[in-house]
PDB file of C-alpha atoms in Angstrom:
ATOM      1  CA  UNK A   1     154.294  91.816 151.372  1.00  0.00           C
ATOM      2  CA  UNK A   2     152.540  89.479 154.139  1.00  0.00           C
ATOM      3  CA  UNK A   3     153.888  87.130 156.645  1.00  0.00           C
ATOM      4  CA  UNK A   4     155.141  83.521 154.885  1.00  0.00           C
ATOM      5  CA  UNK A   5     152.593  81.216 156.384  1.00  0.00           C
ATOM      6  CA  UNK A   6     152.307  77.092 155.409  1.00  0.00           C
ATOM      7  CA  UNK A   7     149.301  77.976 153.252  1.00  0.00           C
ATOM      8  CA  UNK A   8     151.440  80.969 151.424  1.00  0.00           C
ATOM      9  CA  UNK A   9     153.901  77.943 151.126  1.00  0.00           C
ATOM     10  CA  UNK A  10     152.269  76.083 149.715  1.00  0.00           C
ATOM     11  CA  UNK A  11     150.759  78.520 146.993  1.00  0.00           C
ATOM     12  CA  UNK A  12     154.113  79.653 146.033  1.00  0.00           C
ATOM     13  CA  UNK A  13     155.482  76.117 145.274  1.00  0.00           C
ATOM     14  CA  UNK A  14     152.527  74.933 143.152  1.00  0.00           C
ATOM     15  CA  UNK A  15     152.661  78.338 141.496  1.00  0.00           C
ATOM     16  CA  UNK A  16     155.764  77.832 140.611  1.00  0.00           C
ATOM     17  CA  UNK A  17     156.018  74.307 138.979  1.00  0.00           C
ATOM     18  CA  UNK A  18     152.095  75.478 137.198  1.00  0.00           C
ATOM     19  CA  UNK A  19     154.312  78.274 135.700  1.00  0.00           C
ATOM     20  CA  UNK A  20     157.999  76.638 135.731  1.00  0.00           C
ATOM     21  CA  UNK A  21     156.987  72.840 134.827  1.00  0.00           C
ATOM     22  CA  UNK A  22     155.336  73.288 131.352  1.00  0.00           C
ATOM     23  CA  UNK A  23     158.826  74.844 130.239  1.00  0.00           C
ATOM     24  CA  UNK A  24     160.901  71.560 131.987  1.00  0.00           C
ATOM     25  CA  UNK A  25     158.426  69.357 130.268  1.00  0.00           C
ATOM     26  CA  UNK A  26     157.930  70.390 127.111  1.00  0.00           C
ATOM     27  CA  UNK A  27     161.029  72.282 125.539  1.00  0.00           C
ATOM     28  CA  UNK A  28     162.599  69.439 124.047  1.00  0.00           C
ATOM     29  CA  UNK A  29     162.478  66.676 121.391  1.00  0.00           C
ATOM     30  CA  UNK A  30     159.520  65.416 122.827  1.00  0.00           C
ATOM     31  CA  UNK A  31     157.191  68.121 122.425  1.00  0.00           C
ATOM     32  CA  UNK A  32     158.009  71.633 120.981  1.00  0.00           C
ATOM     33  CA  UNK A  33     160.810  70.614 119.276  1.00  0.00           C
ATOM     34  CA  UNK A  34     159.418  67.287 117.847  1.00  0.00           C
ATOM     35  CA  UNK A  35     160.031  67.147 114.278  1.00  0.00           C
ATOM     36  CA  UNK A  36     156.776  65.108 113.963  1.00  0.00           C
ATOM     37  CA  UNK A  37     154.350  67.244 115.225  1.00  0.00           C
ATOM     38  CA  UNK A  38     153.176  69.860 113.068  1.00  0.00           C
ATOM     39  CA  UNK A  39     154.275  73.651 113.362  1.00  0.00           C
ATOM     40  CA  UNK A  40     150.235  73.845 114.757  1.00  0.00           C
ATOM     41  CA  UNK A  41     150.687  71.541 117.080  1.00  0.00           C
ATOM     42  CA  UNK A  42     153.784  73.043 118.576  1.00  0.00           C
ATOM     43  CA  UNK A  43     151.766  76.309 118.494  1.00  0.00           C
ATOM     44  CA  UNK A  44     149.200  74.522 120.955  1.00  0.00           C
ATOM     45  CA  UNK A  45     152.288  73.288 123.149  1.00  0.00           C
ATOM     46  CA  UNK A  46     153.772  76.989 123.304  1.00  0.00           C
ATOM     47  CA  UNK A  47     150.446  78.163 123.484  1.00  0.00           C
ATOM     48  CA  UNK A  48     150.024  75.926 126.986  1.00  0.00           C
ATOM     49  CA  UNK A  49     153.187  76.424 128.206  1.00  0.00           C
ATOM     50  CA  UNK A  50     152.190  80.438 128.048  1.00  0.00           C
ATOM     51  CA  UNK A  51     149.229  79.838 130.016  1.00  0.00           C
ATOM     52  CA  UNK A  52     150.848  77.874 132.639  1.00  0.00           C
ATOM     53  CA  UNK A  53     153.346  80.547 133.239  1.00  0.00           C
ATOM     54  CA  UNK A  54     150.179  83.118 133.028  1.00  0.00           C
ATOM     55  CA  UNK A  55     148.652  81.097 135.333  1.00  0.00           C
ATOM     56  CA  UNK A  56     151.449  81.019 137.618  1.00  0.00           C
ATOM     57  CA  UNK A  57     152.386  84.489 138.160  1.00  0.00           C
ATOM     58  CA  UNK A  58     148.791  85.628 138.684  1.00  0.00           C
ATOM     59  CA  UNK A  59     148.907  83.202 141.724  1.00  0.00           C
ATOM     60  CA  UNK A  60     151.578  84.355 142.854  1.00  0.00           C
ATOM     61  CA  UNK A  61     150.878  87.811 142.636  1.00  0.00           C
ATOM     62  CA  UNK A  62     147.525  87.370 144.196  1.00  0.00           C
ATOM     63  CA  UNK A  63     149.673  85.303 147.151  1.00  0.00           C
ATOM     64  CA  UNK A  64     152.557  88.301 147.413  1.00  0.00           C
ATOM     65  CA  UNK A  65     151.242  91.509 146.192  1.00  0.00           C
ATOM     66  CA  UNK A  66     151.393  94.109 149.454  1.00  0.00           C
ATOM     67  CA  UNK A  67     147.522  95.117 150.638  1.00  0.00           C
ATOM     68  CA  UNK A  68     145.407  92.803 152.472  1.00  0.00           C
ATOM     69  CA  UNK A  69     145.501  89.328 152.447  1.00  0.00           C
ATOM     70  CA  UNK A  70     141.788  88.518 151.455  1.00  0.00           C
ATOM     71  CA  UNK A  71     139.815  85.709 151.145  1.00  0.00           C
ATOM     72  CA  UNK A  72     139.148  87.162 147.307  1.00  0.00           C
ATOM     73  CA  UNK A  73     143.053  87.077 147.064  1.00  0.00           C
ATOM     74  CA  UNK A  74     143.485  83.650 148.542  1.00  0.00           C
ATOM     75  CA  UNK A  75     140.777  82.272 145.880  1.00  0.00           C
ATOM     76  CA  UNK A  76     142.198  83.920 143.373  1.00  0.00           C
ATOM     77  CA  UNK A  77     145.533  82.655 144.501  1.00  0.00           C
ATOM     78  CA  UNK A  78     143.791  78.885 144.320  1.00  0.00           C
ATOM     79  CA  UNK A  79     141.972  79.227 141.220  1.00  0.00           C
ATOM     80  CA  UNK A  80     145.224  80.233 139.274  1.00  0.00           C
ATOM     81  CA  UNK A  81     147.245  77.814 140.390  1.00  0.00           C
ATOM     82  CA  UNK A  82     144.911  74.467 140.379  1.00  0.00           C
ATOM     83  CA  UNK A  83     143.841  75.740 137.211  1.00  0.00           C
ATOM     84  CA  UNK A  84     146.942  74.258 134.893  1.00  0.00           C
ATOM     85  CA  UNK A  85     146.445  71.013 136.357  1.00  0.00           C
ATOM     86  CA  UNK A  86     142.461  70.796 136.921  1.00  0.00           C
ATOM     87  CA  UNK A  87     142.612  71.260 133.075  1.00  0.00           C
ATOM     88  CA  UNK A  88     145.636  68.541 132.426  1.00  0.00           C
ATOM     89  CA  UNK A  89     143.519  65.873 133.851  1.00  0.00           C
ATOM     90  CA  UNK A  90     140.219  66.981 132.076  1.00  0.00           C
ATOM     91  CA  UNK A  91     142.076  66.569 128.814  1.00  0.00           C
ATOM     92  CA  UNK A  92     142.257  62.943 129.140  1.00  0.00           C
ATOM     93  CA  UNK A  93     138.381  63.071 128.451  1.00  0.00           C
ATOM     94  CA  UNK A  94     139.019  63.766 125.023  1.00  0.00           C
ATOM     95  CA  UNK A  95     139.179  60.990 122.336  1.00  0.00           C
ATOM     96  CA  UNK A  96     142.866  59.748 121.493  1.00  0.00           C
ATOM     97  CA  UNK A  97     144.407  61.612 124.355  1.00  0.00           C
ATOM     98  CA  UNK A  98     146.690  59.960 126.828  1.00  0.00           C
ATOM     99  CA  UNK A  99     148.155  61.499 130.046  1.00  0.00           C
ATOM    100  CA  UNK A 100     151.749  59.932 129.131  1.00  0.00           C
ATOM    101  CA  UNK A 101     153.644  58.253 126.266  1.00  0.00           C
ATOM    102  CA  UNK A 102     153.559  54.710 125.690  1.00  0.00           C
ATOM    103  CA  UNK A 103     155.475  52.416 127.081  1.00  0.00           C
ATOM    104  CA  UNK A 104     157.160  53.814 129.920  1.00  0.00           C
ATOM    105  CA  UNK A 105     153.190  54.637 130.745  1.00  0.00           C
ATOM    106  CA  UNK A 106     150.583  52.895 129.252  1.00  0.00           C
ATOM    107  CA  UNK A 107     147.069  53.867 130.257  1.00  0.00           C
ATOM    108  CA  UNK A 108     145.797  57.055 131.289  1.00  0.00           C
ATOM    109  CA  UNK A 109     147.551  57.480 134.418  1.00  0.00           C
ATOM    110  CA  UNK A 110     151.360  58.731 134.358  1.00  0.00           C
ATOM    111  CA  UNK A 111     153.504  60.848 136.750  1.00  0.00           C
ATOM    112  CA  UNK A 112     151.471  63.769 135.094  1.00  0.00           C
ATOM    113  CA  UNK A 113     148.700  62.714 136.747  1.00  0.00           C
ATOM    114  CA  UNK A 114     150.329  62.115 140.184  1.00  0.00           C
ATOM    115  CA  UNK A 115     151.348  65.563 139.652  1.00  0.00           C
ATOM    116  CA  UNK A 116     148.493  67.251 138.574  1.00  0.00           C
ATOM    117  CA  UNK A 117     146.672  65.423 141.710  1.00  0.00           C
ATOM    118  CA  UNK A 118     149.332  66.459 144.377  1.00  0.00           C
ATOM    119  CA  UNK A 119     149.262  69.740 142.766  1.00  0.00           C
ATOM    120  CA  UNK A 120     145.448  70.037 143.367  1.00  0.00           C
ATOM    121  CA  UNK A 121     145.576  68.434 147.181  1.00  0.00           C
ATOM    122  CA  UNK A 122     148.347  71.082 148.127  1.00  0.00           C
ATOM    123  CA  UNK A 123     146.309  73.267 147.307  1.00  0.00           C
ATOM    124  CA  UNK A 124     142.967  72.826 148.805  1.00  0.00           C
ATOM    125  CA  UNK A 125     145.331  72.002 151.836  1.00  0.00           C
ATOM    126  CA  UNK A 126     146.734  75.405 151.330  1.00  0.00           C
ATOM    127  CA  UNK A 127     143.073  77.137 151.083  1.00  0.00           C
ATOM    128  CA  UNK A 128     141.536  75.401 154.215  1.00  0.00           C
ATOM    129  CA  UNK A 129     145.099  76.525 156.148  1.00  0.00           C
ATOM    130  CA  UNK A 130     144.787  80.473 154.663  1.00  0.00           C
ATOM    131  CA  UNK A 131     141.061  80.419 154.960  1.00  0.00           C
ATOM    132  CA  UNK A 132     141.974  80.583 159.030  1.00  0.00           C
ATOM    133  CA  UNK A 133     144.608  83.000 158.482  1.00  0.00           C
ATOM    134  CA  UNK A 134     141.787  85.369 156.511  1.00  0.00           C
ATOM    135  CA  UNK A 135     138.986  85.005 158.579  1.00  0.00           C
ATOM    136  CA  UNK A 136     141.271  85.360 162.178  1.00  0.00           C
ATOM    137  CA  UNK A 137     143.444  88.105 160.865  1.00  0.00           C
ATOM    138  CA  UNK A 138     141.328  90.463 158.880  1.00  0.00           C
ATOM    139  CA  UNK A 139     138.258  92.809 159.525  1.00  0.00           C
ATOM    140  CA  UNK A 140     134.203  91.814 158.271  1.00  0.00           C
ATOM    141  CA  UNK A 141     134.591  93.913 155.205  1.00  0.00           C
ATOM    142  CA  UNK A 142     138.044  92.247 154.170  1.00  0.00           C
ATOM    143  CA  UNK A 143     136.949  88.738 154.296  1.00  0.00           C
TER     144      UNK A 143
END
């Protein structure tokens, strides 16, 4: 397992609500256990709250599994766990679709979408951070 740096940080945390948050979110009355939506639509729900938690322990696995910490592991690390939220906020580009539920939130922007953009800052802070630790700590053929 490597060293805990900020960067591995900050991996690990947004890894962990990418994987973690769908479940707080949507296993309830509001979502997969609305009695309004349609047993497809709670499919999709389930279906996205699988992915998150895909998506989360393949960052976290690429952030924690023992070998090398590579730059190939720290994108991979990235990728997976911007990847639940990069494709939260391109959802709102579809017709009908709203970020939050009326009125607590009207409009397209909600605390979803302060998430999903905090989520996606950490991040790319935690990739410019690691991207020292890679290139510093590792041989040519590593990197």
């Amino acid at each position: 397992m490597g060293r805990v740096t900020v960067g591995r940080a900050l991996l690990t945390l947004t890894a962990l609500y990418g994987g973690v948050g769908p479940f707080v979110a949507d296993w309830g009355r509001s979502h997969l256990h609305n009695q309004a939506w349609t047993p497809h639509a709670r499919f999709h729900d389930a279906q996205t709250m699988s992915l998150g938690a895909a998506l989360g322990a393949v960052a976290l696995a690429a952030v924690w599994a023992p070998g090398r910490w590579t730059t190939t592991r720290l994108r991979l690390a990235a990728g997976a766990a911007s990847l639940y939220c990069a494709t939260q906020l391109s959802a709102s580009a579809f017709p009908g679709v709203a970020l939050a539920d009326p009125p607590a939130h009207p409009g397209r922007v909600g605390p979803q979408t302060l998430l999903a953009v905090a989520v996606l800052a950490l991040n790319g802070v935690a990739l410019l951070l690691e991207r020292r630790q890679v290139t510093t700590g590792g041989t040519a053929a590593a990197r």
